[in-house]
CSV table of C-alpha atoms in Angstrom, one decimal:
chain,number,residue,atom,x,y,z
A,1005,UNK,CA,48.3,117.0,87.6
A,1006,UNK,CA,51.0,118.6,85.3
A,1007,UNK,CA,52.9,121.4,87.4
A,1008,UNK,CA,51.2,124.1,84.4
A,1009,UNK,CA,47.4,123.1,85.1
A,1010,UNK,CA,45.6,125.1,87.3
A,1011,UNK,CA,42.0,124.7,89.0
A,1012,UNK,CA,38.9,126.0,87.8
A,1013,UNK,CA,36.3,127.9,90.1
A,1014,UNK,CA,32.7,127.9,88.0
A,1015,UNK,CA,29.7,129.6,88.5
A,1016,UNK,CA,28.6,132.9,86.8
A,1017,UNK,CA,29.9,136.7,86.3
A,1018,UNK,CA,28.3,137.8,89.4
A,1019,UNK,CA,29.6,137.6,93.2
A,1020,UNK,CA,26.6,135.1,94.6
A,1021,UNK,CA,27.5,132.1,95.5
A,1022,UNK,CA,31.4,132.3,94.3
A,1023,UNK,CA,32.9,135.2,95.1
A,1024,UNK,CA,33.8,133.8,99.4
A,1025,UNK,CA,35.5,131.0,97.4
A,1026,UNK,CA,37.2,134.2,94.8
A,1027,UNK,CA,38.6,136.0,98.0
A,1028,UNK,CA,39.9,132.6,99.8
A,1029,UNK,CA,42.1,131.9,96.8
A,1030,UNK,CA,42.9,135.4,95.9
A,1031,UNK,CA,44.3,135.8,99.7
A,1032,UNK,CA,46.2,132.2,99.3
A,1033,UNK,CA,47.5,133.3,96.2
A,1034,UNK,CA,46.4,130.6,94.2
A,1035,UNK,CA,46.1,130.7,90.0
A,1036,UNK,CA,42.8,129.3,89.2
A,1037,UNK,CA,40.9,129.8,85.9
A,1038,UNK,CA,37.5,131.7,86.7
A,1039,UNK,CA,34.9,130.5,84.4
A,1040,UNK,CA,31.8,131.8,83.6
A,1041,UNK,CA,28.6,129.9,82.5
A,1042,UNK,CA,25.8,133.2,82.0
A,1043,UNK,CA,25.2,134.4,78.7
A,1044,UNK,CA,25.5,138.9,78.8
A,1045,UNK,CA,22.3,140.3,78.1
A,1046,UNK,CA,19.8,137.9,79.3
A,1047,UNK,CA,17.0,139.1,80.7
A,1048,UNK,CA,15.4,135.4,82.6
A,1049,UNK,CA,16.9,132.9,84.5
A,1050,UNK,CA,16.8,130.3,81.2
A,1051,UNK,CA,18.7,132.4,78.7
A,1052,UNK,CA,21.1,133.2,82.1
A,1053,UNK,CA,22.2,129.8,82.4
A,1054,UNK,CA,20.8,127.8,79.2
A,1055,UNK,CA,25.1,127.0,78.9
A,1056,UNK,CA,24.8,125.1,82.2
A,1057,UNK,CA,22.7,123.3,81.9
A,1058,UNK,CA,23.7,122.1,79.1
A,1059,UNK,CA,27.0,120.7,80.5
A,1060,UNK,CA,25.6,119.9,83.6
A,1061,UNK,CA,25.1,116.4,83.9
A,1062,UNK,CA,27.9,115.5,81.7
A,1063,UNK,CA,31.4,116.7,84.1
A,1064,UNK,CA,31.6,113.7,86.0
A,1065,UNK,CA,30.0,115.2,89.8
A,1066,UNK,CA,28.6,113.6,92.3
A,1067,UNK,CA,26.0,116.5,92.8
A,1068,UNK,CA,25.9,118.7,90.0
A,1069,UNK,CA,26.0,122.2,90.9
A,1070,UNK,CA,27.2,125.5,90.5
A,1071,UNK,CA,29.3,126.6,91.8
A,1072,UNK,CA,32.1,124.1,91.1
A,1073,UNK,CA,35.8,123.3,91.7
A,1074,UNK,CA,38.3,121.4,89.8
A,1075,UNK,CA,41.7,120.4,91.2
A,1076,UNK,CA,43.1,118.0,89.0
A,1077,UNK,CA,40.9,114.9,89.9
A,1078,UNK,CA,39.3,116.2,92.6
A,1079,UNK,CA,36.0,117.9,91.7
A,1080,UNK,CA,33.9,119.8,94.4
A,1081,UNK,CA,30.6,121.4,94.5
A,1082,UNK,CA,28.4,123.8,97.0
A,1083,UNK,CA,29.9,126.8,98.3
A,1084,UNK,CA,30.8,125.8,101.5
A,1085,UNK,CA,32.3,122.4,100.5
A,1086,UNK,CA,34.7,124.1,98.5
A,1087,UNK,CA,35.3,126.6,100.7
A,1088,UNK,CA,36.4,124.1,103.6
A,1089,UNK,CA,38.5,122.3,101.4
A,1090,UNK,CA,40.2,125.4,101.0
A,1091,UNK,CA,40.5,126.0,104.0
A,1092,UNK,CA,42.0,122.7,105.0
A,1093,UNK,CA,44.5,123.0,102.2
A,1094,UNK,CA,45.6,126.7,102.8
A,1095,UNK,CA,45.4,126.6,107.0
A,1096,UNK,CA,42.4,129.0,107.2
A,1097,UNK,CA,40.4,127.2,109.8
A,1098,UNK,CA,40.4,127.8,113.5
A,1099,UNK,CA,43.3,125.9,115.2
A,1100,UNK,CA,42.1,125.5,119.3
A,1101,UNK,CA,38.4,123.6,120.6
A,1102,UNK,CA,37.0,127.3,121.7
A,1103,UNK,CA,38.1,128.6,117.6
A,1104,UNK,CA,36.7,125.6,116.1
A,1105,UNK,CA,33.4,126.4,118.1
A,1106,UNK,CA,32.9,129.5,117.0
A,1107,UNK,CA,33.5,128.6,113.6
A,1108,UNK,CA,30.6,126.4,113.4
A,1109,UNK,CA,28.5,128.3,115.4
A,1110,UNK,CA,28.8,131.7,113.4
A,1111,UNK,CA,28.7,129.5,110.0
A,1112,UNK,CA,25.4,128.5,110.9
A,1113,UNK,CA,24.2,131.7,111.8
A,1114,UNK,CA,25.5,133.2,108.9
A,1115,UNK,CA,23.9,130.4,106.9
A,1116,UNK,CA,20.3,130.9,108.0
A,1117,UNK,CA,20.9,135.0,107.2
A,1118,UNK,CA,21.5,134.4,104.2
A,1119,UNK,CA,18.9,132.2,103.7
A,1120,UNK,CA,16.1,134.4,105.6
A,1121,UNK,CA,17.4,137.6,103.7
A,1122,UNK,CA,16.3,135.9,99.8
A,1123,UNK,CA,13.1,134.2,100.9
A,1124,UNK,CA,12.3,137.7,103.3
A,1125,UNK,CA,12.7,140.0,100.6
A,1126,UNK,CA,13.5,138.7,97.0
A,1127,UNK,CA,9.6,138.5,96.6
A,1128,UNK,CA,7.3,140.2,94.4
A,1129,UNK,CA,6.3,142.7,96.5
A,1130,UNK,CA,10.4,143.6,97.2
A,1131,UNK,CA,9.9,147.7,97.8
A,1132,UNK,CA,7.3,146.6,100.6
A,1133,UNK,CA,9.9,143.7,101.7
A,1134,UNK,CA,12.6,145.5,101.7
A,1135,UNK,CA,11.1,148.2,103.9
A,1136,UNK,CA,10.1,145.9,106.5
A,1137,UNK,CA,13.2,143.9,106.3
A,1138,UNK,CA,15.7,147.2,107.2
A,1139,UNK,CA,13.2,147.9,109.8
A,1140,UNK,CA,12.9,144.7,111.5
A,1141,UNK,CA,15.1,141.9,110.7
A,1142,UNK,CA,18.6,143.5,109.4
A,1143,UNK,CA,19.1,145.4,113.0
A,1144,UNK,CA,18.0,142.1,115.2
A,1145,UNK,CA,20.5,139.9,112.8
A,1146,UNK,CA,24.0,142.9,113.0
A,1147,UNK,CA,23.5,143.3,117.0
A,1148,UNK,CA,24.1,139.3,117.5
A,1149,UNK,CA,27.0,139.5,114.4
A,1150,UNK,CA,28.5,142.4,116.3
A,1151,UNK,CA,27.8,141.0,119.9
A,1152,UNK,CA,29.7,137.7,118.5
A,1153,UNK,CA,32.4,139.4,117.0
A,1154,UNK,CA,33.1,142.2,119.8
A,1155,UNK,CA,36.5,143.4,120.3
A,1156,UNK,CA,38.3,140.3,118.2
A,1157,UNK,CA,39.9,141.1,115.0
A,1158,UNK,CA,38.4,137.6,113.0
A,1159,UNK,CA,35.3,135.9,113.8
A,1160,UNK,CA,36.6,132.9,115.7
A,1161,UNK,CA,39.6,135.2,117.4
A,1162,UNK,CA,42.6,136.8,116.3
A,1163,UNK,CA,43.9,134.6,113.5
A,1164,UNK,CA,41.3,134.9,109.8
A,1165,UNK,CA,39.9,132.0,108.8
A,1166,UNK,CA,37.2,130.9,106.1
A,1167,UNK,CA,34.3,132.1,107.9
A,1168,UNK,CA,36.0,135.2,107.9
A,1169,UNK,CA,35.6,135.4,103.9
A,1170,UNK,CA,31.8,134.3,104.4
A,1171,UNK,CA,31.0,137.0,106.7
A,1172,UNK,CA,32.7,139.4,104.6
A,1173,UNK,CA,31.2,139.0,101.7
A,1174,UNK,CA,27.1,138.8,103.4
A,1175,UNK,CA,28.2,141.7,105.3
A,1176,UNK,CA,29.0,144.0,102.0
A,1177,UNK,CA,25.9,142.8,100.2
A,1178,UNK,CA,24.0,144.0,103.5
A,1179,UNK,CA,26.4,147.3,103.3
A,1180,UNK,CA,25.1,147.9,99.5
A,1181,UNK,CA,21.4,147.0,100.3
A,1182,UNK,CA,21.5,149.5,103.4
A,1183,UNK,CA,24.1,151.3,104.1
A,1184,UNK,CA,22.8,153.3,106.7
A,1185,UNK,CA,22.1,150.1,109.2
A,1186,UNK,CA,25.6,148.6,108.6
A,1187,UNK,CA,27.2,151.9,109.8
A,1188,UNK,CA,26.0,151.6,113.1
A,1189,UNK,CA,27.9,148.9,113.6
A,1190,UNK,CA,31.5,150.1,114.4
A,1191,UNK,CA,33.0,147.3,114.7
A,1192,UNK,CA,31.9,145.2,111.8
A,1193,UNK,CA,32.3,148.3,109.7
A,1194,UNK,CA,35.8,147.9,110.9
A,1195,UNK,CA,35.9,144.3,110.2
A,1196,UNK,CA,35.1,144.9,106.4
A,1197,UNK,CA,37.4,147.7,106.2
A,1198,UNK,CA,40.3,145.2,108.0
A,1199,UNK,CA,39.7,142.3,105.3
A,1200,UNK,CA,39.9,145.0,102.5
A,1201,UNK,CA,43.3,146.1,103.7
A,1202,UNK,CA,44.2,142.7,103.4
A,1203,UNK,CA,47.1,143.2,101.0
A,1204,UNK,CA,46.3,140.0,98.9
A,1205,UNK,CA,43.0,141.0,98.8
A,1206,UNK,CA,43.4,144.5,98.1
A,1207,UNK,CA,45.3,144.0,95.2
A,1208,UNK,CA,42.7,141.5,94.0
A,1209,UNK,CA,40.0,144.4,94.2
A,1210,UNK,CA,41.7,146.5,92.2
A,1211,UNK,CA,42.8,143.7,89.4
A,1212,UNK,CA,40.1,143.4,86.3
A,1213,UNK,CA,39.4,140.2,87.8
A,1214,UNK,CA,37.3,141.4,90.7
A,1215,UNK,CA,33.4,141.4,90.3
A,1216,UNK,CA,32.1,144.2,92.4
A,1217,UNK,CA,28.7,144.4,90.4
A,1218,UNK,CA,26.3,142.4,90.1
A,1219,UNK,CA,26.0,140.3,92.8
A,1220,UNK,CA,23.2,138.2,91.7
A,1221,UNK,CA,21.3,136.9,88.2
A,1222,UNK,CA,18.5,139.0,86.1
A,1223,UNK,CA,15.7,137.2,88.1
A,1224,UNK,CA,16.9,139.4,91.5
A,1225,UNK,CA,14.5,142.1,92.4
A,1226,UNK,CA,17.7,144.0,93.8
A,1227,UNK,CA,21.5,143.1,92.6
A,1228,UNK,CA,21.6,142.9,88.9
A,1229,UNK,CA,20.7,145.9,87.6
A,1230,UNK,CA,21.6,149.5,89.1
């Protein structure tokens, strides 16, 4: 790889999927080329990414998928993949057995929220969903976040790492989708506001670069439009 190339980070204009992997390379201060597959003003999912899929099967992965990394020869796909290789290269994972543990642990967790949150309310009765998913499942899921995290300054202790950059990033969308239920939470209010201040990041949030809106495609019952 020629010292002037840099790596590309695919996927579309909106957080989703990409923007952990956006923050872990802002903080490491890496150059990376951002590219975007969604065509503006599409209104379904096919029009969205009809640019994909046509390139899809044709740039050499093992698992074609958005979103994607490219480092020279090394090509990477799914979030977390890339994420860890990130993580490896840039010293952003937990460094002792007890770190390391909580690492995987809290990954998980954070894994299944995710999941539970788009198959609990991204349904075609969302207004009803959504209700019922403030109510019930949002408060349950921040007390064990916040019992986890409890008086440490990163998820796994006192050093960040890329879970860190996970959990930030599900904890704003839950911030946006309900404010109110977030803010009970003083210590992973703190938490967001500590990875803001971030001065690598913080810069990076107020750069044109920086997607705050929307966080997913047209076909989201909440996130696309305002």
């Amino acid at each position: 790889m020629s010292n002037t190339s840099v790596p590309t980070l695919a996927y579309f204009k909106t957080r989703g999927r990409a923007q952990p992997i956006r923050l872990m390379l802002a903080y490491a201060g890496v150059k990376y080329n951002d590219k975007y597959y969604d065509r503006p003003g599409a209104e379904d999912m096919e029009a969205f990414k009809v640019d994909w899929l046509k390139e899809k099967f044709t740039l050499g992965f093992d698992f074609p998928n958005l979103p994607y990394y490219i480092d020279g020869s090394k090509k990477l796909t799914h979030t977390k993949a890339i994420m860890r290789h990130l993580a490896k290269k840039h010293g952003l994972v937990a460094t002792d057995e007890t770190g390391l543990e909580r690492q995987d642990m809290v990954e998980e967790q954070m894994s299944d929220i995710q999941m539970e949150f788009f198959m609990s309310v991204f349904t075609p009765n969302f207004e009803t969903a959504k209700v019922k998913y403030i109510a019930e499942t949002l408060p349950k899921q921040l007390d064990a976040l916040s019992q986890f995290l409890g008086t440490r300054q990163w998820f796994t202790g006192n050093s960040i790492t890329y879970i860190d950059f996970f959990a930030y990033e599900l904890l704003d969308w839950f911030r946006l989708f309900s404010p109110e239920t977030v803010n009970k939470y003083q210590n992973l209010v703190q938490f967001l506001t500590r990875f803001e201040s971030l001065p690598a990041i913080k810069a990076y949030m107020k750069s044109p670069e920086f997607i705050s809106w929307p966080l997913f495609g047209p076909t989201a019952p909440w996130g696309f439009k305002k």
